[in-house]
Short mmCIF file of C-alpha atoms and ligand atoms in Angstrom, two decimals:
data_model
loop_
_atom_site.label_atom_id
_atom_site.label_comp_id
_atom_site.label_asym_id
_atom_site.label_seq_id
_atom_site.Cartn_x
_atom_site.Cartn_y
_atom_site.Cartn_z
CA UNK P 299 83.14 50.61 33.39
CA UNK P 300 80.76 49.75 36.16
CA UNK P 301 81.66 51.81 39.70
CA UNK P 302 82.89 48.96 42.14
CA UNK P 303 79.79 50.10 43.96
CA UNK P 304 77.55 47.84 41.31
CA UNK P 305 80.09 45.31 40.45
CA UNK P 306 78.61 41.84 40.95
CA UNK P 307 80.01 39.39 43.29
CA UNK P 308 82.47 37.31 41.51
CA UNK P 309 81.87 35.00 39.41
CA UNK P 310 77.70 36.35 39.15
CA UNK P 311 76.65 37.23 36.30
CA UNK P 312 77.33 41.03 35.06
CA UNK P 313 73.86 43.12 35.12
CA UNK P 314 74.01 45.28 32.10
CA UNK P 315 73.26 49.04 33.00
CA UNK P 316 70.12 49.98 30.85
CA UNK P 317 71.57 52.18 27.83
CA UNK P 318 68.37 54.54 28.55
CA UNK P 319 65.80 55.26 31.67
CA UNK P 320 62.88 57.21 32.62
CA UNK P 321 61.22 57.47 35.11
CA UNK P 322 58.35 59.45 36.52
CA UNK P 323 58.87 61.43 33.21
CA UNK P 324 56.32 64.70 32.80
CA UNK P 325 55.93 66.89 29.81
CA UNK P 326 53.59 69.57 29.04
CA UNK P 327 53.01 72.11 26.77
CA UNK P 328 51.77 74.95 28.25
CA UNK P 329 48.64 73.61 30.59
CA UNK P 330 48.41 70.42 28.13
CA UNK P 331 49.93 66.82 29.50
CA UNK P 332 51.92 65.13 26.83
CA UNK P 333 53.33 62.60 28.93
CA UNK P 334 52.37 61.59 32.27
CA UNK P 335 54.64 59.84 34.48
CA UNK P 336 55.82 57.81 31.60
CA UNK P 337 59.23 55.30 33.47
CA UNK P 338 60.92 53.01 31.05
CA UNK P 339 64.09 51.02 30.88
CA UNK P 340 65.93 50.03 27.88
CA UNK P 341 68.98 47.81 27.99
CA UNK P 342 71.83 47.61 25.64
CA UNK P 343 70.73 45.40 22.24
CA UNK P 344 66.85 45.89 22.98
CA UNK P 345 64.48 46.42 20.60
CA UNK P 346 61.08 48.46 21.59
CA UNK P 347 58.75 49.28 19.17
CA UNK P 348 56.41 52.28 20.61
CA UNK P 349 52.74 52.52 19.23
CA UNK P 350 49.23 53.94 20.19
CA UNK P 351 47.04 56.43 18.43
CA UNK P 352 47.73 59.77 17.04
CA UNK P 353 48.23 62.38 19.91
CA UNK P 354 49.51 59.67 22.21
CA UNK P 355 52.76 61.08 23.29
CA UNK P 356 54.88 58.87 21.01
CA UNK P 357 57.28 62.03 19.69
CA UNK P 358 57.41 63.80 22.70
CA UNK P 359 58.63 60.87 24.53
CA UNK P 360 61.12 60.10 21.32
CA UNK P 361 62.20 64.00 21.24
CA UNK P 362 62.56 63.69 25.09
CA UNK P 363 64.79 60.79 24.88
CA UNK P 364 66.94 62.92 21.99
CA UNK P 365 67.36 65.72 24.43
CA UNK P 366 65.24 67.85 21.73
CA UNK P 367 62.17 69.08 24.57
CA UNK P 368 62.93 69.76 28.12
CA UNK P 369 60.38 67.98 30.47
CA UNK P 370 59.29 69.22 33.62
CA UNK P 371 59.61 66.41 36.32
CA UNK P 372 60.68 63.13 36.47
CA UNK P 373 64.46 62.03 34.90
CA UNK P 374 66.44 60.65 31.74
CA UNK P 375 69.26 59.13 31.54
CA UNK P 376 70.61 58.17 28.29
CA UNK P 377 74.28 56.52 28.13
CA UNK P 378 74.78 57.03 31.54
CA UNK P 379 74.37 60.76 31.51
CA UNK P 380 71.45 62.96 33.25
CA UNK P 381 69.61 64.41 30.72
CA UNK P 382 69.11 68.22 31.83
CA UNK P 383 67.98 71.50 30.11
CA UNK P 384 71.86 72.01 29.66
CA UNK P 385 72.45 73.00 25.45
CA UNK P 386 75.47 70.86 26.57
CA UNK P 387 74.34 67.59 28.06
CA UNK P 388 71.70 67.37 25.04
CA UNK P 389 74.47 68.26 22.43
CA UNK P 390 76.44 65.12 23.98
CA UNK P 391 73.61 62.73 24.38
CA UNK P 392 72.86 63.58 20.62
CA UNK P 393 76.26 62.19 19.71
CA UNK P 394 75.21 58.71 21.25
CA UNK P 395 71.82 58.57 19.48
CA UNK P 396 71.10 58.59 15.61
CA UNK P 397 66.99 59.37 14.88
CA UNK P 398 65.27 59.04 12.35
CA UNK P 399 62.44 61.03 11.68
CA UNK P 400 58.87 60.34 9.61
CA UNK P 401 60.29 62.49 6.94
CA UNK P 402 63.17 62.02 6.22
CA UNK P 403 65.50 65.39 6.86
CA UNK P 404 67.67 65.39 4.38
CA UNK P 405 69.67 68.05 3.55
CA UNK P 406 68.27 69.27 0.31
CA UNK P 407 71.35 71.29 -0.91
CA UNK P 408 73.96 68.41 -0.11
CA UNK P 409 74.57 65.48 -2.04
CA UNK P 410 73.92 62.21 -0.54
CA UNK P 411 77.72 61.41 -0.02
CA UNK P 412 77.74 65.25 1.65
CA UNK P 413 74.91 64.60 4.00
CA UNK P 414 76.78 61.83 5.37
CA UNK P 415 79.75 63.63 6.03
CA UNK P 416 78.83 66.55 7.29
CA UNK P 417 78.11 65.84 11.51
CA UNK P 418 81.05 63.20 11.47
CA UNK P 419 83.28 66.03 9.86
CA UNK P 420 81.42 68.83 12.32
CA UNK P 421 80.57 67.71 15.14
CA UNK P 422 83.32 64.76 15.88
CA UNK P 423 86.47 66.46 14.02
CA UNK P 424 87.02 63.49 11.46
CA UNK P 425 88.44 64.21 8.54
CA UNK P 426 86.73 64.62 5.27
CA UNK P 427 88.49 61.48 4.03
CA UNK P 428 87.99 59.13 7.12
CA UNK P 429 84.16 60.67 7.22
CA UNK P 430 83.92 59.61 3.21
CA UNK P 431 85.37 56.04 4.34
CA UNK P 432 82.27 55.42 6.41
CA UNK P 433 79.74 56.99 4.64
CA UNK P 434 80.48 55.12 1.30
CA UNK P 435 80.35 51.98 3.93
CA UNK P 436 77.02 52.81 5.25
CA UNK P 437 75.63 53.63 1.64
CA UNK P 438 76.63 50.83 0.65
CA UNK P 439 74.99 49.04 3.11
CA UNK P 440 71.81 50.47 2.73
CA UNK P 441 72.12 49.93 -1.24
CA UNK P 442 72.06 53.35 -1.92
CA UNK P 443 75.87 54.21 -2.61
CA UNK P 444 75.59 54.04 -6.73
CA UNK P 445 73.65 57.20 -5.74
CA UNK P 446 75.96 58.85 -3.36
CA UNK P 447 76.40 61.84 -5.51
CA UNK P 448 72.78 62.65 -6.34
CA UNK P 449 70.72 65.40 -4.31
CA UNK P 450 67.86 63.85 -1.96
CA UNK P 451 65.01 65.23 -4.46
CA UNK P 452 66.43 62.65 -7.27
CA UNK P 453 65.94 59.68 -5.07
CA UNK P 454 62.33 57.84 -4.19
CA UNK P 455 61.28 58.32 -0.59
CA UNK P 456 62.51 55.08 0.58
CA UNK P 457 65.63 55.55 -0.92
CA UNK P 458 65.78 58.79 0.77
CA UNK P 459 64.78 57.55 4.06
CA UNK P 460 67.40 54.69 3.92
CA UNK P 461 70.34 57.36 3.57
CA UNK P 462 68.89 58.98 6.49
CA UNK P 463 69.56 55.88 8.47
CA UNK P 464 72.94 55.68 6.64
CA UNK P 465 73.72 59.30 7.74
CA UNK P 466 72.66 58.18 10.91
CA UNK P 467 75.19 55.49 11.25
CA UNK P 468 77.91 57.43 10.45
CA UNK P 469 77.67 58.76 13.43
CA UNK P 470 78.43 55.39 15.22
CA UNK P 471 75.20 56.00 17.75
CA UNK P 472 75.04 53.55 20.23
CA UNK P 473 70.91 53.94 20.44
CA UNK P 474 68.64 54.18 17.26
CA UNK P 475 65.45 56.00 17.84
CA UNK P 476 62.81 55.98 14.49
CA UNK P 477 59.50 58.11 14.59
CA UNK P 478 57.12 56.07 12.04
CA UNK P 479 60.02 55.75 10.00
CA UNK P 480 57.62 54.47 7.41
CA UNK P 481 54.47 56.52 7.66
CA UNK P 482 55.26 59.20 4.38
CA UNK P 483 56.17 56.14 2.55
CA UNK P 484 54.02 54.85 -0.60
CA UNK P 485 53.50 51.26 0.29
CA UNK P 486 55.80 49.24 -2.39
CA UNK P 487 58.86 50.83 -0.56
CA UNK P 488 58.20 50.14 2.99
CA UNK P 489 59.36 46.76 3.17
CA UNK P 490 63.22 47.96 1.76
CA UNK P 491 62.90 50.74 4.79
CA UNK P 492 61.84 47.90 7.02
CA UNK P 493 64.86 45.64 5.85
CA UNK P 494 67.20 47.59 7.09
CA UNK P 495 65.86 48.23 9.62
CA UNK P 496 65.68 44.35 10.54
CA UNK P 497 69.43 44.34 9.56
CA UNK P 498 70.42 46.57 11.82
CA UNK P 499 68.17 45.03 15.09
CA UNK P 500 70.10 41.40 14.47
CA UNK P 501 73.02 42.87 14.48
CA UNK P 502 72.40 44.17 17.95
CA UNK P 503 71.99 48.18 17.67
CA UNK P 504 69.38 49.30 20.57
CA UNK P 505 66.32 50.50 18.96
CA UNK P 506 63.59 52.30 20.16
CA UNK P 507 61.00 52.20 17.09
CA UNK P 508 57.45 54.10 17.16
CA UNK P 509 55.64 52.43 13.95
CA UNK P 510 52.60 50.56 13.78
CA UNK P 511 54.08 48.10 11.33
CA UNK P 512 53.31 44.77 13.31
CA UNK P 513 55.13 42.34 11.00
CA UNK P 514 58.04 44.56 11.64
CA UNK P 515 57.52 44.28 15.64
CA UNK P 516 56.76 40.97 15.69
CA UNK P 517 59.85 40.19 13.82
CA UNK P 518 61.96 42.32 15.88
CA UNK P 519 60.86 43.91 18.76
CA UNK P 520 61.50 42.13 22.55
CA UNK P 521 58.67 44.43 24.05
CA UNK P 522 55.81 46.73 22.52
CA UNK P 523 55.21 49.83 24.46
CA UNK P 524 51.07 51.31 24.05
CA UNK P 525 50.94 54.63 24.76
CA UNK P 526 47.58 56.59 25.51
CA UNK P 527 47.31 60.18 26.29
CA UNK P 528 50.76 60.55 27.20
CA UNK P 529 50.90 57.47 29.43
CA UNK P 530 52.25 54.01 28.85
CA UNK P 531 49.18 52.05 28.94
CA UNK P 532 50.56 48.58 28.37
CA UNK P 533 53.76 46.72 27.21
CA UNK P 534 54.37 43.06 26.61
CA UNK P 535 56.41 40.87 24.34
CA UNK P 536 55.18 41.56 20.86
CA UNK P 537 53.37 37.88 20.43
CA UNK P 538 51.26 38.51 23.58
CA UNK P 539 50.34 42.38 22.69
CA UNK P 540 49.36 41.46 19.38
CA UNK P 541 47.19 38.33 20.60
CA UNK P 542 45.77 39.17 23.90
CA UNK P 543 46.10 42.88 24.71
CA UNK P 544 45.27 43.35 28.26
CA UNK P 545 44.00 47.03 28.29
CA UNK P 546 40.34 47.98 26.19
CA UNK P 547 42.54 51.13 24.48
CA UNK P 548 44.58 48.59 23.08
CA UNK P 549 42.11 46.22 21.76
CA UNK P 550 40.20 49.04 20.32
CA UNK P 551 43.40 50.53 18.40
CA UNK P 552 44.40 47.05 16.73
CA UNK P 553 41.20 46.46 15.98
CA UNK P 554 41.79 49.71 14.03
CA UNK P 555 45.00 48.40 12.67
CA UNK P 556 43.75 45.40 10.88
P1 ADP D 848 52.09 61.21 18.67
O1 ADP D 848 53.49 61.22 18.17
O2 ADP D 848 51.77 60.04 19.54
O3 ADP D 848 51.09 61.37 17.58
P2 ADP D 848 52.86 63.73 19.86
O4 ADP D 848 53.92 63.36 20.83
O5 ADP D 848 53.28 64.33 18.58
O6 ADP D 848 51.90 62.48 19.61
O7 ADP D 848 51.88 64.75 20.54
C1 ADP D 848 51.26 64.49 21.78
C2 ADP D 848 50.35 65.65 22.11
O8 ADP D 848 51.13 66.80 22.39
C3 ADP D 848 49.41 66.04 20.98
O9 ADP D 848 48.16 66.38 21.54
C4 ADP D 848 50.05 67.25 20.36
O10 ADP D 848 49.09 68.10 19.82
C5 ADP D 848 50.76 67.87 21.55
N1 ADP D 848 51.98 68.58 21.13
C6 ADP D 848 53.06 68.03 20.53
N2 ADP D 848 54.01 68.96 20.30
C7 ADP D 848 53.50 70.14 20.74
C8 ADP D 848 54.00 71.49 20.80
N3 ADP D 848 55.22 71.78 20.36
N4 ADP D 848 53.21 72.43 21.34
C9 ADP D 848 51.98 72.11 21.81
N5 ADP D 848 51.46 70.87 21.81
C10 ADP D 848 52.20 69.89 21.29
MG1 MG D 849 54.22 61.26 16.25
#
């Protein structure tokens, strides 16, 4: 619930709060800038897909957002809630978010159907039959549940990487963040990765996507962020980035792309 503090008069129009924010965000390692005073608003049901070259700043800023790396000035808020150094604040913020990483992070011991299961049974007290309800609901959604008792190394890579979006779901995140979910793929099984993907963005999930698959964020996305040496360099509606980008970095790294 808003505070009556930001309630609109009545009868306006309710302003949604933005589901994530940062601004004035720094992050180094050591005496190296990752990301310079990177602010950024994403409201609830946005898509953002995040490119720019290798080194950029694209994890950091993804990890940042995940409460996974402390940053050094600036601030985060992610659900509503501050993100600080606090093991505590991060451990609750990850319980709003579901990531998905470049490859994959599967458990390799578990079964499919026990990867699923596991956080929801963990880390939010369900029980092993109300966690198995939603996981064989997700797996099934994602095509994969005929395989729910195989271990990861059985399954192709975009198999694997569309139970880690299953797991992810489980969790009932309210933000999806993807690092180049795509990247360690071979290229016949990108497109089922990407489906899913597009699945889940119509249905409304908030998405914050670093990939550098345009057909993807020109599908999909309502804004492309271009990051350069840890700053956001440009961002415009997908059509318009693609088309005319405004900054010479950018039109030097799609030229690259094509
Ligand atoms: P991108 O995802 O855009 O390729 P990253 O966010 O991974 O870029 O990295 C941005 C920069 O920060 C790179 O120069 C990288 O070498 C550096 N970096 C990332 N993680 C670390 C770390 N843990 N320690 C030191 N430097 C790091
Ligand atoms: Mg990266």
């Amino acid at each position: 619930m808003p505070s009556p503090a930001s309630r609109p008069a009545l009868g306006g129009p309710m302003p949604a709060e933005p589901l994530v924010t940062l601004s004035g965000v720094h992050k180094s390692f050591g005496a190296f800038k990752a990301l310079s005073d990177i602010t950024l608003s994403v409201a609830p049901g946005e898509k953002v897909v995040v490119c720019g070259p290798s080194g950029s700043g694209k994890s950091t800023m993804i990890r940042c957002i995940n409460g996974l790396e402390p940053y050094q000035q600036g601030k985060i808020t992610v659900a509503g809630r501050y993100l600080t150094e606090e093991e505590e604040v991060g451990r609750a913020v990850r319980q709003e978010v579901g990531m998905v990483f470049q490859s994959f992070n599967l458990f390799p011991h578990l079964t499919i159907l026990e990867n699923c299961i596991l956080a929801p049974q963990w880390v939010q007290g369900k029980s092993r039959d109300e966690a198995v309800e939603t996981a064989r609901r997700y797996l099934k959604r994602v095509d994969i549940l005929e395989q729910a008792d195989k271990y990861p190394i059985q399954l192709s890579g975009g198999q694997q990487q569309r139970v880690a979006i299953a797991r992810a779901l489980c969790m009932a995140p309210r933000l999806m963040l993807f690092d180049e979910p795509t990247s360690a793929l071979d290229p016949e099984m990108v497109k089922e990765v990407l489906d899913v993907m597009t699945d889940l963005a119509r249905e409304g999930m908030t998405m914050i996507c670093v990939t550098h698959e345009m057909g993807f964020a020109q599908a999909v996305a309502d804004r492309v962020i271009f990051m350069d040496r840890g700053r956001i360099v440009e961002q415009a509606p997908p059509r318009a980035f693609f088309t005319a980008p405004q900054s010479a970095r950018a039109q030097e790294f799609l030229a690259q792309l094509l």
